[in-house]
Each structure stands twice: as structure tokens, then as C-alpha cells.
mmCIF file of C-alpha atoms in Angstrom:
data_model
loop_
_atom_site.group_PDB
_atom_site.id
_atom_site.type_symbol
_atom_site.label_atom_id
_atom_site.label_comp_id
_atom_site.label_asym_id
_atom_site.label_seq_id
_atom_site.Cartn_x
_atom_site.Cartn_y
_atom_site.Cartn_z
ATOM 1 C CA THR A 1 -11.866 14.398 -2.460
ATOM 2 C CA THR A 2 -14.860 13.960 -0.267
ATOM 3 C CA LYS A 3 -12.900 14.808 2.858
ATOM 4 C CA ASP A 4 -12.897 18.117 4.731
ATOM 5 C CA ILE A 5 -10.223 20.725 3.987
ATOM 6 C CA GLY A 6 -6.984 19.687 5.626
ATOM 7 C CA LYS A 7 -8.113 16.082 6.136
ATOM 8 C CA GLY A 8 -7.022 13.029 4.189
ATOM 9 C CA SER A 9 -3.682 11.719 3.070
ATOM 10 C CA GLY A 10 -3.348 13.677 -0.171
ATOM 11 C CA LEU A 11 -2.645 10.450 -2.091
ATOM 12 C CA GLY A 12 -5.802 10.366 -4.264
ATOM 13 C CA LEU A 13 -4.414 12.134 -7.294
ATOM 14 C CA SER A 14 -1.001 10.475 -7.067
ATOM 15 C CA THR A 15 -2.701 7.067 -6.860
ATOM 16 C CA VAL A 16 -4.718 7.882 -9.995
ATOM 17 C CA TYR A 17 -1.573 9.147 -11.723
ATOM 18 C CA GLY A 18 0.259 5.903 -10.780
ATOM 19 C CA ILE A 19 -2.486 3.786 -12.179
ATOM 20 C CA LEU A 20 -2.614 5.714 -15.349
ATOM 21 C CA GLU A 21 1.178 5.523 -15.789
ATOM 22 C CA GLN A 22 1.116 1.766 -15.313
ATOM 23 C CA ASN A 23 -1.576 1.456 -17.949
ATOM 24 C CA ALA A 24 -0.235 3.903 -20.566
ATOM 25 C CA GLY A 25 -2.920 6.413 -19.774
ATOM 26 C CA HIS A 26 -3.031 10.181 -19.446
ATOM 27 C CA ILE A 27 -4.676 12.740 -17.238
ATOM 28 C CA ARG A 28 -5.715 16.295 -18.118
ATOM 29 C CA CYS A 29 -6.535 18.911 -15.557
ATOM 30 C CA GLU A 30 -8.377 22.241 -15.978
ATOM 31 C CA THR A 31 -8.867 24.614 -13.055
ATOM 32 C CA ALA A 32 -10.166 28.128 -12.605
ATOM 33 C CA PRO A 33 -10.493 30.189 -9.455
ATOM 34 C CA ASP A 34 -13.970 30.048 -7.963
ATOM 35 C CA LYS A 35 -15.058 27.588 -10.643
ATOM 36 C CA GLY A 36 -13.394 24.360 -9.509
ATOM 37 C CA THR A 37 -11.206 21.740 -11.076
ATOM 38 C CA ALA A 38 -12.009 19.133 -13.704
ATOM 39 C CA PHE A 39 -9.908 16.046 -14.546
ATOM 40 C CA GLU A 40 -10.167 14.088 -17.733
ATOM 41 C CA ILE A 41 -8.752 10.528 -17.772
ATOM 42 C CA TYR A 42 -7.658 8.824 -20.951
ATOM 43 C CA LEU A 43 -7.055 5.134 -21.274
ATOM 44 C CA LYS A 44 -6.442 2.931 -24.321
ATOM 45 C CA ARG A 45 -9.480 1.188 -25.689
ATOM 46 C CA MET A 46 -9.184 -2.528 -25.287
ATOM 47 C CA TYR A 47 -10.875 -5.064 -27.545
ATOM 48 C CA SER A 48 -11.510 -8.594 -26.278
ATOM 49 C CA THR A 49 -10.523 -11.509 -28.472
ATOM 50 C CA GLN A 50 -11.907 -13.921 -25.900
ATOM 51 C CA THR A 51 -14.831 -15.941 -27.252
ATOM 52 C CA HIS A 52 -15.984 -17.479 -23.898
ATOM 53 C CA SER A 53 -15.647 -16.256 -20.356
ATOM 54 C CA ALA A 54 -14.208 -18.281 -17.495
ATOM 55 C CA PRO A 55 -16.393 -18.756 -14.452
ATOM 56 C CA PRO A 56 -15.713 -16.113 -11.858
ATOM 57 C CA ILE A 57 -13.456 -16.972 -8.920
ATOM 58 C CA THR A 58 -15.189 -16.979 -5.654
ATOM 59 C CA ARG A 59 -13.855 -15.290 -2.553
ATOM 60 C CA ASP A 60 -13.452 -18.711 -0.828
ATOM 61 C CA GLU A 61 -11.336 -19.979 -3.780
ATOM 62 C CA LEU A 62 -8.992 -16.997 -3.342
ATOM 63 C CA ARG A 63 -8.550 -17.444 0.410
ATOM 64 C CA THR A 64 -5.413 -19.021 1.679
ATOM 65 C CA ASP A 65 -4.846 -19.569 5.389
ATOM 66 C CA GLY A 66 -1.696 -17.903 6.459
ATOM 67 C CA ASN A 67 0.353 -18.300 9.515
ATOM 68 C CA GLY A 68 3.109 -16.200 11.042
ATOM 69 C CA THR A 69 3.495 -12.795 12.588
ATOM 70 C CA ILE A 70 3.279 -9.544 10.592
ATOM 71 C CA LEU A 71 4.355 -6.145 11.888
ATOM 72 C CA LEU A 72 2.076 -3.677 10.111
ATOM 73 C CA VAL A 73 3.264 -0.074 10.095
ATOM 74 C CA GLU A 74 0.767 2.408 8.588
ATOM 75 C CA ASP A 75 0.120 5.973 9.741
ATOM 76 C CA GLU A 76 -3.354 6.238 8.178
ATOM 77 C CA ASP A 77 -5.695 4.715 10.825
ATOM 78 C CA SER A 78 -8.418 3.491 8.463
ATOM 79 C CA VAL A 79 -5.914 1.819 6.076
ATOM 80 C CA ARG A 80 -4.099 0.119 8.966
ATOM 81 C CA ARG A 81 -7.387 -1.134 10.522
ATOM 82 C CA VAL A 82 -8.640 -2.599 7.191
ATOM 83 C CA THR A 83 -5.277 -4.142 6.331
ATOM 84 C CA ALA A 84 -4.923 -5.700 9.790
ATOM 85 C CA ALA A 85 -8.508 -7.154 9.558
ATOM 86 C CA ILE A 86 -7.773 -8.638 6.129
ATOM 87 C CA LEU A 87 -4.576 -10.280 7.356
ATOM 88 C CA ARG A 88 -6.137 -11.587 10.538
ATOM 89 C CA ASN A 89 -9.058 -12.957 8.512
ATOM 90 C CA HIS A 90 -6.499 -14.928 6.619
ATOM 91 C CA GLY A 91 -4.908 -16.405 9.723
ATOM 92 C CA TYR A 92 -1.978 -14.119 10.422
ATOM 93 C CA THR A 93 -1.026 -12.630 13.774
ATOM 94 C CA VAL A 94 -0.790 -8.899 13.261
ATOM 95 C CA LEU A 95 1.123 -6.417 15.410
ATOM 96 C CA GLU A 96 -0.062 -2.854 14.548
ATOM 97 C CA ALA A 97 2.057 0.296 14.664
ATOM 98 C CA ARG A 98 0.978 3.820 13.728
ATOM 99 C CA ARG A 99 4.504 5.240 13.529
ATOM 100 C CA PRO A 100 8.018 3.898 13.011
ATOM 101 C CA SER A 101 8.869 4.605 16.662
ATOM 102 C CA ASP A 102 5.941 2.438 17.675
ATOM 103 C CA ALA A 103 7.158 -0.317 15.420
ATOM 104 C CA ILE A 104 10.605 -0.231 17.021
ATOM 105 C CA GLN A 105 9.056 -0.468 20.486
ATOM 106 C CA ILE A 106 6.923 -3.421 19.452
ATOM 107 C CA CYS A 107 9.984 -5.121 17.962
ATOM 108 C CA LEU A 108 12.010 -4.549 21.117
ATOM 109 C CA GLY A 109 9.120 -5.770 23.356
ATOM 110 C CA THR A 110 8.213 -8.966 21.640
ATOM 111 C CA GLN A 111 9.789 -12.353 22.302
ATOM 112 C CA GLN A 112 8.221 -13.958 19.240
ATOM 113 C CA PRO A 113 9.942 -13.717 15.842
ATOM 114 C CA ILE A 114 8.315 -11.326 13.388
ATOM 115 C CA ASP A 115 8.054 -13.013 9.992
ATOM 116 C CA LEU A 116 7.148 -9.912 7.893
ATOM 117 C CA LEU A 117 7.376 -6.190 8.154
ATOM 118 C CA LEU A 118 4.573 -4.650 6.049
ATOM 119 C CA THR A 119 5.254 -0.918 6.069
ATOM 120 C CA ASP A 120 4.108 2.169 4.272
ATOM 121 C CA VAL A 121 6.953 3.886 2.368
ATOM 122 C CA VAL A 122 6.196 7.482 3.268
ATOM 123 C CA MET A 123 5.485 8.163 6.932
ATOM 124 C CA PRO A 124 6.149 10.757 9.613
ATOM 125 C CA GLU A 125 9.414 10.230 11.592
ATOM 126 C CA SER A 126 11.185 8.079 8.981
ATOM 127 C CA SER A 127 10.650 6.250 5.694
ATOM 128 C CA GLY A 128 9.743 2.626 5.306
ATOM 129 C CA PRO A 129 13.179 1.722 3.975
ATOM 130 C CA GLN A 130 14.817 3.407 6.972
ATOM 131 C CA LEU A 131 12.607 1.561 9.371
ATOM 132 C CA ALA A 132 13.239 -1.759 7.574
ATOM 133 C CA ALA A 133 17.070 -1.155 7.814
ATOM 134 C CA GLU A 134 16.754 -0.626 11.553
ATOM 135 C CA LEU A 135 14.392 -3.490 12.325
ATOM 136 C CA THR A 136 16.079 -6.159 10.205
ATOM 137 C CA THR A 137 19.203 -5.708 12.288
ATOM 138 C CA ARG A 138 17.112 -6.807 15.278
ATOM 139 C CA GLN A 139 15.111 -9.501 13.405
ATOM 140 C CA PRO A 140 17.439 -10.666 10.599
ATOM 141 C CA ASN A 141 15.012 -13.360 9.353
ATOM 142 C CA MET A 142 12.156 -10.927 8.993
ATOM 143 C CA GLY A 143 10.924 -10.330 5.434
ATOM 144 C CA VAL A 144 10.039 -6.845 4.250
ATOM 145 C CA MET A 145 7.173 -5.677 2.089
ATOM 146 C CA TYR A 146 6.513 -2.017 1.202
ATOM 147 C CA MET A 147 3.165 -0.498 0.395
ATOM 148 C CA SER A 148 2.360 2.985 -0.909
ATOM 149 C CA GLY A 149 -0.134 5.025 -2.880
ATOM 150 C CA TYR A 150 2.586 6.981 -4.667
ATOM 151 C CA SER A 151 3.468 6.072 -8.212
ATOM 152 C CA GLY A 152 6.172 3.468 -8.831
ATOM 153 C CA ASP A 153 8.750 5.952 -10.004
ATOM 154 C CA ASN A 154 9.299 7.403 -6.476
ATOM 155 C CA ALA A 155 12.975 7.349 -5.631
ATOM 156 C CA LEU A 156 12.489 5.328 -2.413
ATOM 157 C CA MET A 157 10.336 2.684 -4.111
ATOM 158 C CA GLY A 158 12.627 2.483 -7.081
ATOM 159 C CA LYS A 159 15.542 1.663 -4.804
ATOM 160 C CA ALA A 160 13.460 -0.881 -2.922
ATOM 161 C CA LEU A 161 12.361 -2.618 -6.092
ATOM 162 C CA ARG A 162 15.946 -2.678 -7.398
ATOM 163 C CA ASP A 163 17.020 -4.290 -4.088
ATOM 164 C CA GLY A 164 14.441 -7.041 -4.649
ATOM 165 C CA ILE A 165 11.970 -5.904 -2.017
ATOM 166 C CA THR A 166 8.262 -6.761 -2.487
ATOM 167 C CA PHE A 167 5.938 -3.819 -3.136
ATOM 168 C CA LEU A 168 2.165 -3.517 -2.803
ATOM 169 C CA GLN A 169 0.535 -0.604 -4.627
ATOM 170 C CA LYS A 170 -2.324 1.119 -2.805
ATOM 171 C CA PRO A 171 -5.211 0.925 -3.077
ATOM 172 C CA PHE A 172 -5.477 -2.830 -2.688
ATOM 173 C CA THR A 173 -8.184 -5.343 -1.624
#
């Protein structure tokens, strides 16, 4: 990490592990006191059979103008700010909450319907699935999408995926 001791979310290595697991890769770690830690990452070599390349897709071609209201619940300030900016840039109204209790207050205080709850899975106070269960009783037409930097075999995410909930793996662009 590049962050100070005690700072950061602690999701860096679990994110790397999740990416490697999804791509049949492996990670090796060597550590020694006062020497540091080294990680070696192994991925399968890929050979391209493509004889020509397609023209790159531009950012404008990817853009779709959205509409509707999204309740974004993310305890990491920088992730929440960037995610909200991306969504607003694409036309969505974004209600931001740092904690599940903030999200509940926003849900109780708004007269407008919330179209989507976009929530981190692991947060202080309660989990994303617990928050979704509570908020969907208040807004039954609200969709739910989870996001997390933990690998896909986490028990909470596994249940969410089995229940047909949409999942967004961090990091994302």
C-alpha cells in the first residue's frame, strides 16, 4: 500500500486475490521481519488468434444517459465521491450515504421513489444485504446492486448472487 499505517480499507490484497481467482491465477508471498514482503503474481499466458484489431471504442460511444434516483451507500469517502460523480455524469440523481443509518434516514426523508440501492457489501453498522432487506420494505420497487472489493466467494456475496442480485466487483471504472 501507499497509505500510512492504519489508513486505507485493507481491500488491496483481497481485490488482487479476487481478480486472480477469477482468471485462474495464483499469488505467492514471501515475507521476512525487517526485510519486507514480496508478492509474485502468476497468470496464464494468452495467445491471440485475432488477425485484425477492431477500432477502439471511444468514451462517448460507451456513454448512455441514465435517469432515475440511486441511493449510493459507501463508507469509503473517496470511492463514494468518484462513484457518485460517474453516476451523475451519466444523468442519474444520486443520494449519498456514508453509513447504513444515513441511508435509512435518507430513505425515510425523501418523497421521491428510489430506483436503485447501490451499496457496499461490508460496512460498519450492518451489511449491504441487511440494509437492502430493511430498505426494500420501505421502497418495494427499488432495485438492489451490491459492490465490493472482496473476492466473489464471500458468503454474503454468494447468497446475494444466488438470490439473483446484481454485483459490481471493485475496482471499477
